[in-house]
Amino acid sequence: MQLKPAELIINEDGSIYHLNLLPEDIANTVITVGDPDRVSQISRHFDTIEVKKGKREFHTHTGHLKGKRISVISTGIGTDNIDIVLNELDALVNIDFKTRTLKEHHTSLDIIRIGTTGAIQPDIPIDTFLISEYSIGFDGLLHFYEHEEINYPKIEDEFIAHTSWHTDKARPYVLCYSEKLGNLFKDNRIRLGFTATNTGFYGPQQRQLRIKPSQMELMDKLSTFNYNDLRLTNLEMETSGIYALAQLLGHEAVSLNCILANRSTGEFSVTPAKSVNSLIEFCLSRLA
């Protein structure tokens, strides 16, 4: 089947529409970050950099670290951007741009998110690291794609009942990380967690400035949810989308989180840049 121009949009220079990348620009190991400025924070550790490209909030550097080729790309904030980035990364390696057809042999990417997050349990210290073993998405992205049961409906049902989840919101979906990729980062310095992916930073995370969130008690219900000793640990805005599309597209994915805030205790890191850089160095040491 040949993909139509309105489905697979290719720029005049042959690059994919949003990311502005050519197929040869991307390594099979991809680090995603939300903040475009964090791309150079990571690539400055590379031995060499061969690609530097950017368009909108999507900035990409590809280079080598101790002989390993790695790409780092900024996604911006939210699972709507993740939908763009994951689909276009997959297109770069699994679609022939000249014929607009799927390649015969599938290429699987290793996708590692390095992000910041807020803990919702008082026993999770500021400036520590967390691997999202599970993620629950409030964004609804998974429901826009046909899929077999890759999610965990029993956990979802228990969560919906526990939180009195409003029916006018998207049904939450629960997904797991790539154990194969996650094992690369397991360490006594980093804990496993159950991450909640929100659709926004203020109301969806029960922050009130001038508009009152619709379910102010939700934060307490999130922090007290427990399914067979599986409790929610932290809040952020991308992980569920990465896990959903990675699994649907046949890629490995893991989300690494630096705890900068604790919503339960009200604390915020006094050394956020140092803590994030420590997570970057930890990640790169494992990849290299």
Short mmCIF file of C-alpha atoms in Angstrom, two decimals:
data_model
loop_
_atom_site.label_atom_id
_atom_site.label_comp_id
_atom_site.label_asym_id
_atom_site.label_seq_id
_atom_site.Cartn_x
_atom_site.Cartn_y
_atom_site.Cartn_z
CA MET A 1 0.00 0.00 0.00
CA GLN A 2 1.35 3.40 -0.99
CA LEU A 3 0.82 6.12 1.60
CA LYS A 4 -0.86 9.26 0.29
CA PRO A 5 0.90 12.65 0.49
CA ALA A 6 -1.62 13.89 3.06
CA GLU A 7 -0.88 10.86 5.29
CA LEU A 8 2.92 10.82 5.06
CA ILE A 9 3.96 14.45 4.67
CA ILE A 10 7.51 14.87 3.37
CA ASN A 11 9.24 18.24 3.07
CA GLU A 12 10.88 19.41 -0.15
CA ASP A 13 14.31 18.33 1.09
CA GLY A 14 13.05 14.80 1.74
CA SER A 15 12.72 15.20 5.51
CA ILE A 16 9.75 14.17 7.64
CA TYR A 17 7.20 16.98 8.16
CA HIS A 18 7.50 18.10 11.80
CA LEU A 19 10.87 16.75 12.91
CA ASN A 20 12.65 18.00 9.77
CA LEU A 21 14.82 14.85 9.78
CA LEU A 22 16.07 12.55 7.06
CA PRO A 23 16.09 8.78 7.67
CA GLU A 24 19.90 8.76 8.00
CA ASP A 25 19.77 11.46 10.72
CA ILE A 26 18.42 9.11 13.39
CA ALA A 27 20.24 6.49 15.47
CA ASN A 28 18.52 3.33 16.68
CA THR A 29 18.95 4.56 20.27
CA VAL A 30 16.90 7.69 20.89
CA ILE A 31 16.74 9.80 24.05
CA THR A 32 13.67 12.04 24.33
CA VAL A 33 13.50 15.15 26.49
CA GLY A 34 10.75 17.72 26.86
CA ASP A 35 12.88 20.88 26.94
CA PRO A 36 14.74 21.80 23.72
CA ASP A 37 17.56 23.28 25.84
CA ARG A 38 18.14 19.86 27.38
CA VAL A 39 19.20 18.43 24.02
CA SER A 40 22.57 20.21 24.18
CA GLN A 41 22.88 19.31 27.87
CA ILE A 42 23.00 15.71 26.73
CA SER A 43 24.89 16.01 23.44
CA ARG A 44 27.76 17.93 25.07
CA HIS A 45 28.72 14.58 26.60
CA PHE A 46 29.05 13.01 23.12
CA ASP A 47 32.49 12.42 21.65
CA THR A 48 31.28 13.67 18.26
CA ILE A 49 28.08 15.28 16.92
CA GLU A 50 27.17 14.66 13.28
CA VAL A 51 23.62 16.06 13.10
CA LYS A 52 22.12 19.23 14.57
CA LYS A 53 18.65 20.08 13.32
CA GLY A 54 15.63 21.87 14.72
CA LYS A 55 12.10 22.88 13.79
CA ARG A 56 9.52 24.33 16.16
CA GLU A 57 10.05 22.66 19.55
CA PHE A 58 11.62 19.57 17.97
CA HIS A 59 15.42 19.81 18.19
CA THR A 60 17.63 16.82 17.37
CA HIS A 61 21.32 16.06 17.88
CA THR A 62 22.83 12.77 16.73
CA GLY A 63 26.35 11.74 17.61
CA HIS A 64 28.61 9.08 19.07
CA LEU A 65 29.52 8.26 22.66
CA LYS A 66 32.27 5.67 23.13
CA GLY A 67 31.45 4.20 19.74
CA LYS A 68 27.67 4.08 20.27
CA ARG A 69 25.47 6.19 17.97
CA ILE A 70 22.78 8.06 19.90
CA SER A 71 20.12 10.61 18.96
CA VAL A 72 18.54 13.01 21.43
CA ILE A 73 15.36 14.82 20.48
CA SER A 74 13.13 17.32 22.28
CA THR A 75 9.41 16.63 22.20
CA GLY A 76 8.01 19.66 23.92
CA ILE A 77 5.37 19.07 26.60
CA GLY A 78 2.48 16.62 26.46
CA THR A 79 1.30 13.43 24.81
CA ASP A 80 -0.06 15.35 21.80
CA ASN A 81 3.55 16.11 20.88
CA ILE A 82 4.54 12.53 21.68
CA ASP A 83 2.03 11.39 19.07
CA ILE A 84 3.94 13.42 16.47
CA VAL A 85 7.44 12.45 17.58
CA LEU A 86 6.90 8.70 17.99
CA ASN A 87 5.01 8.32 14.72
CA GLU A 88 7.59 10.32 12.77
CA LEU A 89 10.56 8.53 14.37
CA ASP A 90 8.95 5.24 13.39
CA ALA A 91 8.34 6.50 9.85
CA LEU A 92 12.01 7.43 9.50
CA VAL A 93 13.12 3.84 10.08
CA ASN A 94 10.17 1.75 8.87
CA ILE A 95 8.82 3.56 5.79
CA ASP A 96 10.58 3.94 2.45
CA PHE A 97 10.18 7.63 1.67
CA LYS A 98 10.87 7.17 -2.05
CA THR A 99 8.13 4.59 -2.62
CA ARG A 100 5.89 5.67 0.31
CA THR A 101 5.54 2.01 1.31
CA LEU A 102 6.30 0.08 4.49
CA LYS A 103 9.71 -1.54 4.59
CA GLU A 104 9.82 -5.32 4.47
CA HIS A 105 12.01 -5.58 7.56
CA HIS A 106 10.95 -3.82 10.78
CA THR A 107 13.47 -1.73 12.75
CA SER A 108 12.93 -1.47 16.50
CA LEU A 109 14.18 1.65 18.27
CA ASP A 110 15.32 1.92 21.88
CA ILE A 111 13.56 5.01 23.25
CA ILE A 112 14.61 6.45 26.60
CA ARG A 113 12.78 9.41 28.12
CA ILE A 114 14.81 11.61 30.48
CA GLY A 115 12.36 13.88 32.25
CA THR A 116 11.46 15.74 35.40
CA THR A 117 8.55 14.86 37.63
CA GLY A 118 6.77 15.47 40.91
CA ALA A 119 6.38 12.75 43.51
CA ILE A 120 3.04 12.26 45.28
CA GLN A 121 4.28 10.01 48.10
CA PRO A 122 6.01 11.58 51.12
CA ASP A 123 8.67 8.85 51.28
CA ILE A 124 10.12 9.65 47.82
CA PRO A 125 13.01 12.10 48.34
CA ILE A 126 13.66 15.17 46.24
CA ASP A 127 16.53 14.83 43.69
CA THR A 128 16.24 11.04 43.45
CA PHE A 129 15.62 8.98 40.30
CA LEU A 130 12.69 6.80 39.32
CA ILE A 131 12.01 4.35 36.48
CA SER A 132 8.37 4.25 35.36
CA GLU A 133 7.71 0.52 35.51
CA TYR A 134 4.03 1.27 34.90
CA SER A 135 2.24 4.35 33.64
CA ILE A 136 -1.40 5.36 33.80
CA GLY A 137 -2.47 7.81 31.11
CA PHE A 138 -5.25 10.34 31.57
CA ASP A 139 -4.74 11.67 28.03
CA GLY A 140 -6.78 9.13 26.03
CA LEU A 141 -4.13 8.80 23.29
CA LEU A 142 -4.22 4.99 23.26
CA HIS A 143 -7.96 5.02 22.50
CA PHE A 144 -7.38 6.72 19.12
CA TYR A 145 -5.55 3.64 17.78
CA GLU A 146 -6.67 0.09 17.12
CA HIS A 147 -4.89 -2.28 19.46
CA GLU A 148 -4.99 -5.64 21.10
CA GLU A 149 -5.12 -5.70 24.89
CA ILE A 150 -1.70 -4.29 25.73
CA ASN A 151 -3.12 -2.44 28.73
CA TYR A 152 -4.25 -3.61 32.19
CA PRO A 153 -8.06 -3.23 32.47
CA LYS A 154 -8.25 -4.66 36.01
CA ILE A 155 -5.93 -1.97 37.34
CA GLU A 156 -7.83 0.64 35.34
CA ASP A 157 -11.19 -0.48 36.75
CA GLU A 158 -9.87 -0.40 40.32
CA PHE A 159 -8.43 3.06 39.74
CA ILE A 160 -11.68 4.39 38.26
CA ALA A 161 -13.65 3.06 41.23
CA HIS A 162 -11.16 4.37 43.82
CA THR A 163 -10.99 7.89 42.37
CA SER A 164 -14.68 8.19 41.36
CA TRP A 165 -13.28 9.08 37.94
CA HIS A 166 -15.59 11.45 36.06
CA THR A 167 -17.18 9.88 33.00
CA ASP A 168 -16.66 13.09 31.00
CA LYS A 169 -12.89 12.47 31.12
CA ALA A 170 -10.99 9.97 28.98
CA ARG A 171 -10.80 6.44 30.38
CA PRO A 172 -7.40 5.99 32.06
CA TYR A 173 -5.17 3.32 30.53
CA VAL A 174 -2.29 1.46 32.19
CA LEU A 175 0.82 0.26 30.36
CA CYS A 176 4.16 -1.26 31.30
CA TYR A 177 7.69 -0.29 30.32
CA SER A 178 10.03 -2.41 28.21
CA GLU A 179 11.55 -4.74 30.78
CA LYS A 180 14.41 -5.49 28.38
CA LEU A 181 15.36 -1.81 28.15
CA GLY A 182 14.45 -1.06 31.76
CA ASN A 183 16.87 -3.70 33.03
CA LEU A 184 19.71 -1.66 31.55
CA PHE A 185 19.02 1.10 34.09
CA LYS A 186 18.09 -0.87 37.21
CA ASP A 187 20.35 0.15 40.06
CA ASN A 188 20.17 0.59 43.83
CA ARG A 189 20.20 4.37 43.19
CA ILE A 190 16.94 4.32 41.20
CA ARG A 191 13.53 3.02 42.24
CA LEU A 192 10.71 1.54 40.20
CA GLY A 193 7.51 3.56 40.10
CA PHE A 194 3.94 3.82 38.82
CA THR A 195 3.71 7.11 36.94
CA ALA A 196 0.56 9.12 36.23
CA THR A 197 0.63 11.04 32.93
CA ASN A 198 -1.52 14.17 33.01
CA THR A 199 -2.98 16.25 30.18
CA GLY A 200 -1.86 19.54 31.73
CA PHE A 201 0.25 21.12 34.46
CA TYR A 202 -2.32 23.15 36.40
CA GLY A 203 -5.92 21.94 36.65
CA PRO A 204 -5.16 18.35 35.59
CA GLN A 205 -2.59 18.18 38.39
CA GLN A 206 -4.91 19.93 40.85
CA ARG A 207 -2.99 23.19 40.93
CA GLN A 208 -5.25 26.17 41.50
CA LEU A 209 -4.32 29.69 40.41
CA ARG A 210 -7.48 31.55 39.30
CA ILE A 211 -9.56 28.59 38.11
CA LYS A 212 -10.66 25.87 40.52
CA PRO A 213 -10.01 22.30 39.31
CA SER A 214 -13.13 20.18 38.94
CA GLN A 215 -12.00 17.43 41.31
CA MET A 216 -9.90 18.95 44.09
CA GLU A 217 -9.91 15.68 46.06
CA LEU A 218 -8.26 13.82 43.18
CA MET A 219 -4.71 14.33 44.47
CA ASP A 220 -5.52 12.58 47.74
CA LYS A 221 -7.18 9.74 45.83
CA LEU A 222 -4.16 9.38 43.55
CA SER A 223 -1.77 9.14 46.46
CA THR A 224 -3.92 6.56 48.29
CA PHE A 225 -4.55 4.27 45.31
CA ASN A 226 -3.14 0.78 45.85
CA TYR A 227 -3.57 -2.25 43.63
CA ASN A 228 -1.90 -5.35 45.05
CA ASP A 229 0.79 -3.11 46.62
CA LEU A 230 1.18 -1.15 43.37
CA ARG A 231 0.81 2.52 44.30
CA LEU A 232 1.10 5.67 42.23
CA THR A 233 4.41 7.43 42.77
CA ASN A 234 4.68 10.52 40.57
CA LEU A 235 3.06 12.85 38.04
CA GLU A 236 4.37 14.02 34.65
CA MET A 237 3.06 14.59 31.11
CA GLU A 238 4.60 12.25 28.48
CA THR A 239 5.26 8.69 29.67
CA SER A 240 1.92 7.02 28.88
CA GLY A 241 2.02 8.30 25.29
CA ILE A 242 5.57 7.02 24.81
CA TYR A 243 4.69 3.59 26.21
CA ALA A 244 1.48 3.37 24.15
CA LEU A 245 2.97 4.23 20.78
CA ALA A 246 6.23 2.36 21.38
CA GLN A 247 4.29 -0.84 22.01
CA LEU A 248 1.91 -0.30 19.10
CA LEU A 249 4.79 0.43 16.73
CA GLY A 250 7.10 -2.32 17.99
CA HIS A 251 9.76 -0.30 19.82
CA GLU A 252 11.34 -0.59 23.28
CA ALA A 253 10.70 2.29 25.69
CA VAL A 254 11.52 3.31 29.24
CA SER A 255 10.96 6.55 31.14
CA LEU A 256 13.63 7.84 33.56
CA ASN A 257 12.45 10.53 35.96
CA CYS A 258 14.26 13.03 38.15
CA ILE A 259 12.15 13.95 41.21
CA LEU A 260 12.26 17.74 41.42
CA ALA A 261 9.09 18.27 43.47
CA ASN A 262 7.10 16.43 46.10
CA ARG A 263 3.44 17.41 46.03
CA SER A 264 2.80 15.64 49.33
CA THR A 265 5.42 17.53 51.34
CA GLY A 266 5.39 20.74 49.25
CA GLU A 267 9.15 20.61 48.62
CA PHE A 268 10.96 21.62 45.44
CA SER A 269 14.59 20.93 44.59
CA VAL A 270 17.10 23.69 45.33
CA THR A 271 19.54 22.17 42.81
CA PRO A 272 17.31 21.12 39.87
CA ALA A 273 19.95 21.58 37.14
CA LYS A 274 22.52 19.54 39.07
CA SER A 275 20.02 16.76 39.72
CA VAL A 276 18.91 16.54 36.08
CA ASN A 277 22.52 16.48 34.90
CA SER A 278 23.23 13.61 37.31
CA LEU A 279 20.37 11.64 35.72
CA ILE A 280 21.74 12.43 32.25
CA GLU A 281 25.21 11.18 33.22
CA PHE A 282 23.72 8.05 34.79
CA CYS A 283 21.70 7.32 31.64
CA LEU A 284 24.62 7.87 29.27
CA SER A 285 26.95 5.72 31.37
CA ARG A 286 24.52 2.80 31.01
CA LEU A 287 24.00 3.33 27.27
CA ALA A 288 27.71 3.58 26.53
#
